[in-house]
mmCIF file of C-alpha atoms and ligand atoms in Angstrom:
data_model
loop_
_atom_site.group_PDB
_atom_site.id
_atom_site.type_symbol
_atom_site.label_atom_id
_atom_site.label_comp_id
_atom_site.label_asym_id
_atom_site.label_seq_id
_atom_site.Cartn_x
_atom_site.Cartn_y
_atom_site.Cartn_z
ATOM 1 C CA MET Q 97 -6.606 27.767 8.939
ATOM 2 C CA LYS Q 98 -6.388 24.659 11.105
ATOM 3 C CA VAL Q 99 -5.284 25.091 14.698
ATOM 4 C CA TYR Q 100 -3.873 22.308 16.844
ATOM 5 C CA ILE Q 101 -5.456 22.131 20.291
ATOM 6 C CA ASP Q 102 -4.710 19.189 22.599
ATOM 7 C CA GLY Q 103 -4.208 16.625 19.869
ATOM 8 C CA GLU Q 104 -6.960 17.791 17.501
ATOM 9 C CA PHE Q 105 -6.983 20.047 14.463
ATOM 10 C CA LEU Q 106 -9.813 22.574 14.652
ATOM 11 C CA GLU Q 107 -10.996 25.122 12.111
ATOM 12 C CA GLU Q 108 -10.120 28.662 13.172
ATOM 13 C CA ALA Q 109 -13.753 29.485 14.043
ATOM 14 C CA HIS Q 110 -13.878 26.520 16.442
ATOM 15 C CA ALA Q 111 -10.370 26.917 17.852
ATOM 16 C CA LYS Q 112 -11.262 28.241 21.300
ATOM 17 C CA VAL Q 113 -10.163 27.988 24.907
ATOM 18 C CA SER Q 114 -12.194 28.269 28.087
ATOM 19 C CA VAL Q 115 -12.661 31.663 29.769
ATOM 20 C CA PHE Q 116 -11.540 29.778 32.903
ATOM 21 C CA ASP Q 117 -8.154 28.937 31.360
ATOM 22 C CA HIS Q 118 -5.495 30.427 33.644
ATOM 23 C CA GLY Q 119 -3.543 31.449 30.564
ATOM 24 C CA LEU Q 120 -6.303 34.031 30.044
ATOM 25 C CA LEU Q 121 -7.153 34.727 33.684
ATOM 26 C CA TYR Q 122 -3.564 35.148 34.926
ATOM 27 C CA GLY Q 123 -1.180 34.969 31.975
ATOM 28 C CA ASP Q 124 -0.183 31.622 33.457
ATOM 29 C CA GLY Q 125 1.554 29.687 30.707
ATOM 30 C CA VAL Q 126 4.519 29.664 28.340
ATOM 31 C CA PHE Q 127 5.023 30.066 24.598
ATOM 32 C CA GLU Q 128 7.399 30.010 21.676
ATOM 33 C CA GLY Q 129 7.501 31.916 18.393
ATOM 34 C CA ILE Q 130 9.185 29.795 15.706
ATOM 35 C CA ARG Q 131 9.971 30.433 12.021
ATOM 36 C CA MET Q 132 9.689 28.184 8.995
ATOM 37 C CA TYR Q 133 12.003 28.848 6.057
ATOM 38 C CA HIS Q 134 12.251 26.906 2.798
ATOM 39 C CA ASN Q 135 10.209 23.906 3.983
ATOM 40 C CA ARG Q 136 12.105 23.644 7.277
ATOM 41 C CA ILE Q 137 11.263 24.641 10.835
ATOM 42 C CA PHE Q 138 14.313 26.609 11.936
ATOM 43 C CA LYS Q 139 15.850 25.620 15.286
ATOM 44 C CA LEU Q 140 12.741 23.654 16.246
ATOM 45 C CA ARG Q 141 14.668 21.470 18.713
ATOM 46 C CA GLU Q 142 16.097 24.548 20.466
ATOM 47 C CA HIS Q 143 12.677 26.221 20.713
ATOM 48 C CA ILE Q 144 11.132 23.059 22.173
ATOM 49 C CA GLU Q 145 13.988 22.767 24.662
ATOM 50 C CA ARG Q 146 13.485 26.395 25.767
ATOM 51 C CA LEU Q 147 9.721 25.803 26.079
ATOM 52 C CA TYR Q 148 10.358 22.904 28.494
ATOM 53 C CA TRP Q 149 12.793 25.072 30.471
ATOM 54 C CA SER Q 150 10.200 27.876 30.716
ATOM 55 C CA ALA Q 151 7.580 25.312 31.794
ATOM 56 C CA LYS Q 152 9.872 23.791 34.393
ATOM 57 C CA ALA Q 153 10.554 27.222 35.876
ATOM 58 C CA ILE Q 154 6.823 27.779 36.497
ATOM 59 C CA LEU Q 155 6.202 24.164 37.582
ATOM 60 C CA LEU Q 156 4.053 23.420 34.537
ATOM 61 C CA GLU Q 157 4.093 19.886 33.236
ATOM 62 C CA ILE Q 158 3.737 19.786 29.456
ATOM 63 C CA PRO Q 159 1.436 16.800 28.819
ATOM 64 C CA MET Q 160 3.475 15.328 25.956
ATOM 65 C CA THR Q 161 7.053 14.421 25.141
ATOM 66 C CA PRO Q 162 9.391 16.846 23.349
ATOM 67 C CA ALA Q 163 9.502 14.436 20.374
ATOM 68 C CA ASP Q 164 5.696 14.359 20.114
ATOM 69 C CA LEU Q 165 5.536 18.135 20.433
ATOM 70 C CA MET Q 166 8.062 18.548 17.614
ATOM 71 C CA LYS Q 167 5.987 16.216 15.476
ATOM 72 C CA ALA Q 168 2.809 18.163 16.305
ATOM 73 C CA CYS Q 169 4.521 21.365 15.078
ATOM 74 C CA VAL Q 170 5.496 19.692 11.792
ATOM 75 C CA ASP Q 171 1.958 18.244 11.439
ATOM 76 C CA THR Q 172 0.387 21.680 12.017
ATOM 77 C CA CYS Q 173 2.478 23.194 9.211
ATOM 78 C CA ARG Q 174 1.500 20.277 6.935
ATOM 79 C CA ALA Q 175 -2.190 20.602 7.813
ATOM 80 C CA ASN Q 176 -2.000 24.221 6.666
ATOM 81 C CA GLY Q 177 0.199 23.627 3.622
ATOM 82 C CA LEU Q 178 2.847 25.984 4.998
ATOM 83 C CA ARG Q 179 6.529 25.897 4.051
ATOM 84 C CA GLU Q 180 7.309 29.470 5.143
ATOM 85 C CA GLY Q 181 5.913 31.408 8.043
ATOM 86 C CA TYR Q 182 5.525 31.446 11.747
ATOM 87 C CA ILE Q 183 4.472 28.994 14.453
ATOM 88 C CA ARG Q 184 3.016 30.188 17.747
ATOM 89 C CA LEU Q 185 3.273 27.335 20.239
ATOM 90 C CA ILE Q 186 1.465 27.933 23.526
ATOM 91 C CA VAL Q 187 1.106 25.839 26.662
ATOM 92 C CA THR Q 188 -1.437 27.286 29.067
ATOM 93 C CA ARG Q 189 -1.996 26.201 32.657
ATOM 94 C CA GLY Q 190 -5.435 25.039 31.475
ATOM 95 C CA LYS Q 191 -8.959 25.353 32.791
ATOM 96 C CA GLY Q 192 -9.243 26.023 36.510
ATOM 97 C CA THR Q 193 -11.276 27.886 39.074
ATOM 98 C CA LEU Q 194 -11.387 31.619 39.802
ATOM 99 C CA GLY Q 195 -8.401 31.639 42.088
ATOM 100 C CA LEU Q 196 -4.786 31.785 41.107
ATOM 101 C CA ASP Q 197 -3.619 28.484 42.617
ATOM 102 C CA PRO Q 198 -2.288 26.471 39.663
ATOM 103 C CA ARG Q 199 -3.130 23.244 41.479
ATOM 104 C CA ARG Q 200 -6.756 23.977 40.530
ATOM 105 C CA CYS Q 201 -5.885 23.395 36.878
ATOM 106 C CA PRO Q 202 -5.735 19.648 36.282
ATOM 107 C CA LYS Q 203 -4.751 19.688 32.606
ATOM 108 C CA PRO Q 204 -2.500 22.122 30.718
ATOM 109 C CA SER Q 205 -3.513 22.868 27.129
ATOM 110 C CA VAL Q 206 -1.177 22.729 24.126
ATOM 111 C CA ILE Q 207 -2.044 25.054 21.240
ATOM 112 C CA ILE Q 208 -0.175 25.346 17.944
ATOM 113 C CA ILE Q 209 -0.986 28.039 15.383
ATOM 114 C CA ALA Q 210 0.869 28.007 12.063
ATOM 115 C CA SER Q 211 0.493 31.119 9.977
ATOM 116 C CA THR Q 212 2.290 33.628 7.814
ATOM 117 C CA ILE Q 213 4.377 36.352 9.418
ATOM 118 C CA GLN Q 214 4.312 40.132 9.366
ATOM 119 C CA LEU Q 215 7.866 41.426 9.147
ATOM 120 C CA TYR Q 216 9.364 44.871 9.631
ATOM 121 C CA PRO Q 217 9.121 46.882 6.407
ATOM 122 C CA GLU Q 218 12.102 46.215 4.120
ATOM 123 C CA LYS Q 219 13.385 49.782 4.489
ATOM 124 C CA TYR Q 220 14.397 49.192 8.130
ATOM 125 C CA TYR Q 221 16.792 46.443 6.993
ATOM 126 C CA ARG Q 222 18.280 48.778 4.373
ATOM 127 C CA GLU Q 223 18.359 51.972 6.426
ATOM 128 C CA GLY Q 224 18.283 50.769 10.049
ATOM 129 C CA LEU Q 225 15.901 51.478 12.909
ATOM 130 C CA THR Q 226 15.654 54.500 15.157
ATOM 131 C CA ILE Q 227 14.827 53.445 18.729
ATOM 132 C CA VAL Q 228 14.697 54.889 22.245
ATOM 133 C CA THR Q 229 15.377 53.775 25.812
ATOM 134 C CA VAL Q 230 12.114 53.646 27.758
ATOM 135 C CA PRO Q 231 11.305 54.328 31.449
ATOM 136 C CA THR Q 232 9.733 50.919 32.160
ATOM 137 C CA THR Q 233 12.519 48.686 33.461
ATOM 138 C CA ARG Q 234 12.732 45.023 32.539
ATOM 139 C CA ASN Q 235 11.304 42.577 35.099
ATOM 140 C CA LEU Q 236 13.718 41.614 37.878
ATOM 141 C CA VAL Q 237 15.344 38.216 37.436
ATOM 142 C CA ASN Q 238 14.036 37.366 40.910
ATOM 143 C CA SER Q 239 10.451 38.390 40.060
ATOM 144 C CA VAL Q 240 9.223 37.152 36.682
ATOM 145 C CA ASN Q 241 12.603 36.167 35.230
ATOM 146 C CA PRO Q 242 12.856 37.436 31.621
ATOM 147 C CA ALA Q 243 14.472 34.090 30.775
ATOM 148 C CA ILE Q 244 11.010 32.531 31.151
ATOM 149 C CA LYS Q 245 9.099 33.022 27.917
ATOM 150 C CA SER Q 246 5.769 33.333 29.710
ATOM 151 C CA LEU Q 247 2.323 34.472 28.593
ATOM 152 C CA ASN Q 248 2.760 37.411 30.960
ATOM 153 C CA TYR Q 249 4.040 40.078 28.536
ATOM 154 C CA LEU Q 250 2.724 43.237 30.199
ATOM 155 C CA ASN Q 251 6.228 44.410 31.094
ATOM 156 C CA ASN Q 252 7.139 44.326 27.386
ATOM 157 C CA ILE Q 253 3.798 45.770 26.322
ATOM 158 C CA LEU Q 254 4.233 48.762 28.642
ATOM 159 C CA ALA Q 255 7.624 49.395 27.029
ATOM 160 C CA ARG Q 256 6.137 48.958 23.578
ATOM 161 C CA ILE Q 257 3.481 51.582 24.386
ATOM 162 C CA GLU Q 258 6.275 53.951 25.375
ATOM 163 C CA ALA Q 259 8.017 53.193 22.063
ATOM 164 C CA ASN Q 260 4.751 53.826 20.199
ATOM 165 C CA ASN Q 261 4.302 57.136 22.002
ATOM 166 C CA ALA Q 262 7.824 58.113 20.957
ATOM 167 C CA GLY Q 263 6.994 57.171 17.359
ATOM 168 C CA VAL Q 264 9.539 54.341 17.089
ATOM 169 C CA GLU Q 265 9.374 50.597 16.401
ATOM 170 C CA GLU Q 266 11.346 49.166 19.320
ATOM 171 C CA ALA Q 267 12.585 50.142 22.757
ATOM 172 C CA ILE Q 268 15.662 49.408 24.806
ATOM 173 C CA MET Q 269 14.696 48.137 28.254
ATOM 174 C CA LEU Q 270 17.225 48.579 31.049
ATOM 175 C CA ASN Q 271 17.263 46.437 34.153
ATOM 176 C CA SER Q 272 16.843 47.883 37.652
ATOM 177 C CA GLU Q 273 20.593 48.540 37.854
ATOM 178 C CA GLY Q 274 20.572 50.526 34.621
ATOM 179 C CA PHE Q 275 22.259 47.910 32.426
ATOM 180 C CA VAL Q 276 20.838 47.075 29.018
ATOM 181 C CA ALA Q 277 18.561 44.025 29.289
ATOM 182 C CA GLU Q 278 16.933 43.673 25.850
ATOM 183 C CA CYS Q 279 14.220 45.169 23.635
ATOM 184 C CA THR Q 280 10.494 44.360 23.913
ATOM 185 C CA GLY Q 281 10.699 41.389 21.547
ATOM 186 C CA ASP Q 282 14.353 41.303 20.481
ATOM 187 C CA ASN Q 283 17.836 40.856 21.925
ATOM 188 C CA VAL Q 284 20.435 43.631 21.645
ATOM 189 C CA PHE Q 285 23.869 43.401 19.982
ATOM 190 C CA LEU Q 286 26.691 45.954 19.716
ATOM 191 C CA VAL Q 287 29.808 45.895 17.554
ATOM 192 C CA GLN Q 288 32.823 47.805 18.878
ATOM 193 C CA LYS Q 289 36.264 47.604 17.261
ATOM 194 C CA GLY Q 290 35.412 44.355 15.477
ATOM 195 C CA ARG Q 291 34.125 42.621 18.591
ATOM 196 C CA LEU Q 292 30.535 41.556 19.178
ATOM 197 C CA PHE Q 293 28.776 42.232 22.486
ATOM 198 C CA THR Q 294 25.379 41.244 23.861
ATOM 199 C CA PRO Q 295 24.042 41.509 27.425
ATOM 200 C CA PRO Q 296 24.314 38.417 29.639
ATOM 201 C CA LEU Q 297 21.171 36.501 30.612
ATOM 202 C CA SER Q 298 21.690 37.701 34.192
ATOM 203 C CA ALA Q 299 21.032 41.279 33.017
ATOM 204 C CA GLY Q 300 17.466 40.252 32.142
ATOM 205 C CA ALA Q 301 17.695 39.022 28.565
ATOM 206 C CA LEU Q 302 15.852 36.130 26.998
ATOM 207 C CA TYR Q 303 18.019 33.190 25.967
ATOM 208 C CA GLY Q 304 17.180 34.133 22.384
ATOM 209 C CA ILE Q 305 17.391 31.449 19.725
ATOM 210 C CA THR Q 306 18.404 34.071 17.141
ATOM 211 C CA ARG Q 307 20.864 35.516 19.690
ATOM 212 C CA ASN Q 308 22.500 32.115 20.024
ATOM 213 C CA THR Q 309 22.548 31.554 16.263
ATOM 214 C CA VAL Q 310 24.228 34.928 15.680
ATOM 215 C CA LEU Q 311 26.802 34.284 18.428
ATOM 216 C CA ASP Q 312 27.493 30.954 16.768
ATOM 217 C CA CYS Q 313 27.849 32.545 13.321
ATOM 218 C CA ALA Q 314 30.273 35.125 14.787
ATOM 219 C CA GLN Q 315 32.386 32.466 16.418
ATOM 220 C CA SER Q 316 32.633 30.435 13.225
ATOM 221 C CA MET Q 317 33.621 33.613 11.324
ATOM 222 C CA GLY Q 318 36.373 34.407 13.829
ATOM 223 C CA ILE Q 319 34.603 37.481 15.240
ATOM 224 C CA PRO Q 320 35.346 37.663 18.996
ATOM 225 C CA THR Q 321 32.211 37.713 21.186
ATOM 226 C CA ALA Q 322 31.563 38.628 24.829
ATOM 227 C CA GLU Q 323 28.554 39.024 27.128
ATOM 228 C CA PRO Q 324 29.409 41.865 29.532
ATOM 229 C CA ASN Q 325 27.022 44.216 31.291
ATOM 230 C CA LEU Q 326 26.328 47.082 28.885
ATOM 231 C CA THR Q 327 25.227 50.637 29.641
ATOM 232 C CA ARG Q 328 23.642 53.291 27.434
ATOM 233 C CA TYR Q 329 27.127 54.821 27.163
ATOM 234 C CA ASP Q 330 28.277 51.597 25.458
ATOM 235 C CA VAL Q 331 25.252 51.741 23.137
ATOM 236 C CA TYR Q 332 25.867 55.385 22.128
ATOM 237 C CA ASN Q 333 29.549 54.693 21.415
ATOM 238 C CA ALA Q 334 29.115 51.441 19.469
ATOM 239 C CA ASP Q 335 30.351 51.251 15.877
ATOM 240 C CA GLU Q 336 27.322 49.172 14.912
ATOM 241 C CA MET Q 337 24.165 47.977 16.574
ATOM 242 C CA PHE Q 338 21.484 45.447 15.645
ATOM 243 C CA LEU Q 339 18.586 43.559 17.222
ATOM 244 C CA THR Q 340 17.837 39.853 16.899
ATOM 245 C CA GLY Q 341 14.592 37.929 17.186
ATOM 246 C CA THR Q 342 12.644 35.213 15.459
ATOM 247 C CA ALA Q 343 10.329 37.758 13.855
ATOM 248 C CA ALA Q 344 12.907 40.492 13.090
ATOM 249 C CA GLU Q 345 15.803 38.117 12.303
ATOM 250 C CA MET Q 346 18.612 40.737 12.444
ATOM 251 C CA VAL Q 347 17.634 44.366 12.097
ATOM 252 C CA PRO Q 348 20.208 47.189 12.182
ATOM 253 C CA VAL Q 349 19.806 50.144 14.562
ATOM 254 C CA VAL Q 350 21.235 53.524 13.514
ATOM 255 C CA LYS Q 351 19.901 55.961 16.107
ATOM 256 C CA VAL Q 352 19.242 55.619 19.839
ATOM 257 C CA ASP Q 353 17.875 58.401 22.060
ATOM 258 C CA GLY Q 354 18.838 60.950 19.416
ATOM 259 C CA ARG Q 355 22.456 59.707 19.192
ATOM 260 C CA VAL Q 356 23.641 58.490 15.816
ATOM 261 C CA ILE Q 357 25.217 55.017 16.117
ATOM 262 C CA GLY Q 358 28.506 54.632 14.230
ATOM 263 C CA SER Q 359 28.268 55.929 10.681
ATOM 264 C CA GLY Q 360 24.473 56.242 10.870
ATOM 265 C CA ALA Q 361 24.025 53.400 8.382
ATOM 266 C CA PRO Q 362 23.923 49.606 8.817
ATOM 267 C CA GLY Q 363 27.531 48.447 9.289
ATOM 268 C CA PRO Q 364 29.785 45.859 7.607
ATOM 269 C CA VAL Q 365 29.955 43.396 10.503
ATOM 270 C CA THR Q 366 26.149 43.427 10.742
ATOM 271 C CA ALA Q 367 25.958 42.721 6.976
ATOM 272 C CA ARG Q 368 28.381 39.805 7.170
ATOM 273 C CA LEU Q 369 26.545 38.272 10.112
ATOM 274 C CA LEU Q 370 23.173 38.723 8.399
ATOM 275 C CA GLU Q 371 24.466 36.857 5.349
ATOM 276 C CA ALA Q 372 25.761 34.005 7.517
ATOM 277 C CA PHE Q 373 22.443 33.891 9.371
ATOM 278 C CA HIS Q 374 20.440 33.705 6.118
ATOM 279 C CA GLU Q 375 22.674 30.876 4.877
ATOM 280 C CA ARG Q 376 21.776 28.838 7.963
ATOM 281 C CA THR Q 377 18.041 29.420 7.547
ATOM 282 C CA LYS Q 378 18.326 27.899 4.057
ATOM 283 C CA VAL Q 379 19.752 24.567 5.147
ATOM 284 C CA GLU Q 380 19.004 23.986 8.829
ATOM 285 C CA GLY Q 381 15.827 22.802 10.535
ATOM 286 C CA GLU Q 382 13.218 20.050 10.678
ATOM 287 C CA LEU Q 383 11.833 19.166 7.270
ATOM 288 C CA ILE Q 384 8.062 19.871 6.849
ATOM 289 C CA PHE Q 385 7.151 18.109 3.573
ATOM 290 C CA ASP Q 386 9.350 15.212 2.333
HETATM 291 N N1 LIG E 52 13.424 39.010 23.939
HETATM 292 C C1 LIG E 52 12.094 38.921 24.058
HETATM 293 C C2 LIG E 52 11.437 39.581 25.216
HETATM 294 C C3 LIG E 52 11.342 38.209 23.132
HETATM 295 O O1 LIG E 52 10.023 38.099 23.268
HETATM 296 C C4 LIG E 52 13.392 37.745 21.920
HETATM 297 C C5 LIG E 52 14.071 38.449 22.898
HETATM 298 C C6 LIG E 52 14.173 37.099 20.822
HETATM 299 O O2 LIG E 52 14.231 35.706 21.000
HETATM 300 P P1 LIG E 52 14.285 34.662 19.799
HETATM 301 O O3 LIG E 52 14.343 33.334 20.450
HETATM 302 O O4 LIG E 52 13.010 34.857 18.997
HETATM 303 O O5 LIG E 52 15.467 34.971 18.994
HETATM 304 C C7 LIG E 52 12.020 37.606 22.031
HETATM 305 C C8 LIG E 52 11.242 36.853 21.000
HETATM 306 C C9 LIG E 52 5.655 37.824 18.769
HETATM 307 C C10 LIG E 52 6.998 37.238 18.780
HETATM 308 O O6 LIG E 52 4.779 37.308 18.088
HETATM 309 C C11 LIG E 52 7.862 37.541 19.790
HETATM 310 C C12 LIG E 52 9.131 36.979 19.814
HETATM 311 C C13 LIG E 52 9.504 36.118 18.812
HETATM 312 C C14 LIG E 52 8.627 35.814 17.799
HETATM 313 C C15 LIG E 52 7.352 36.382 17.773
HETATM 314 O O7 LIG E 52 5.432 38.825 19.454
HETATM 315 N N2 LIG E 52 9.946 37.317 20.828
#
């Protein structure tokens, strides 16, 4: 595997960063997780745009233009002969001193890993997930805003540990007011009486690329959408529920906190949206090989 680091392609064994990189020392940096389907990088422009927004929010200057960064992602897929899979794009604060002041880090590092992806087992797409709500609340928007896709994922990891301890694959995280924020690596959607709901960004959700794609699919299919605050009561009484994320795509949820959601099987609106989503992944995105 060849890894892109600051303009060079390095063999995996030589692809290393300094122990003084503030990405390691403090989780100071931002990242994206991007999918390739059928020789195209899906929503690459949108991922790059979100990366620059995350960077701006933490006053991190990405040392290349968005166009060059997009090209570097395509080049990394080509260098690895990949037409399907997953790109992990990371910008760290870079090498600094032992002290958290980011001004001590003169040069941010850009790292691009292109690899294959480990998906949820197929049975979860057929049968739906069982999940729980966990005690760890999502970060406050005024602390580490969940809209920033930062290298600081401990909040999510704590929730994931709670999910693991409960024997489930994902966890609903509430915000400090008790409204649904999102899951540890996925956005949350509910279907109720033919309408599609997802929490607003202000509730502590990531501006998910898959979230936006699904909202867009719904709108073009004439399914009404809204982004209200949602409680666990709304979750328990939904007709259908699913999660969205670059890794998961759209995965149905059939049980939450011991309550059966809707019929207890993946629902018809979820199925229609999933089909529309898959159609887009076939034709949209930046071409890898000509
Ligand atoms: N919320 C959180 C906290 C996430 O980390 C999403 C929502 C969904 O966003 P997208 O833009 O992917 O639709 C994410 C995405 C990984 C990995 O390797 C994590 C994500 C995506 C891809 C890979 O852990 N998280």
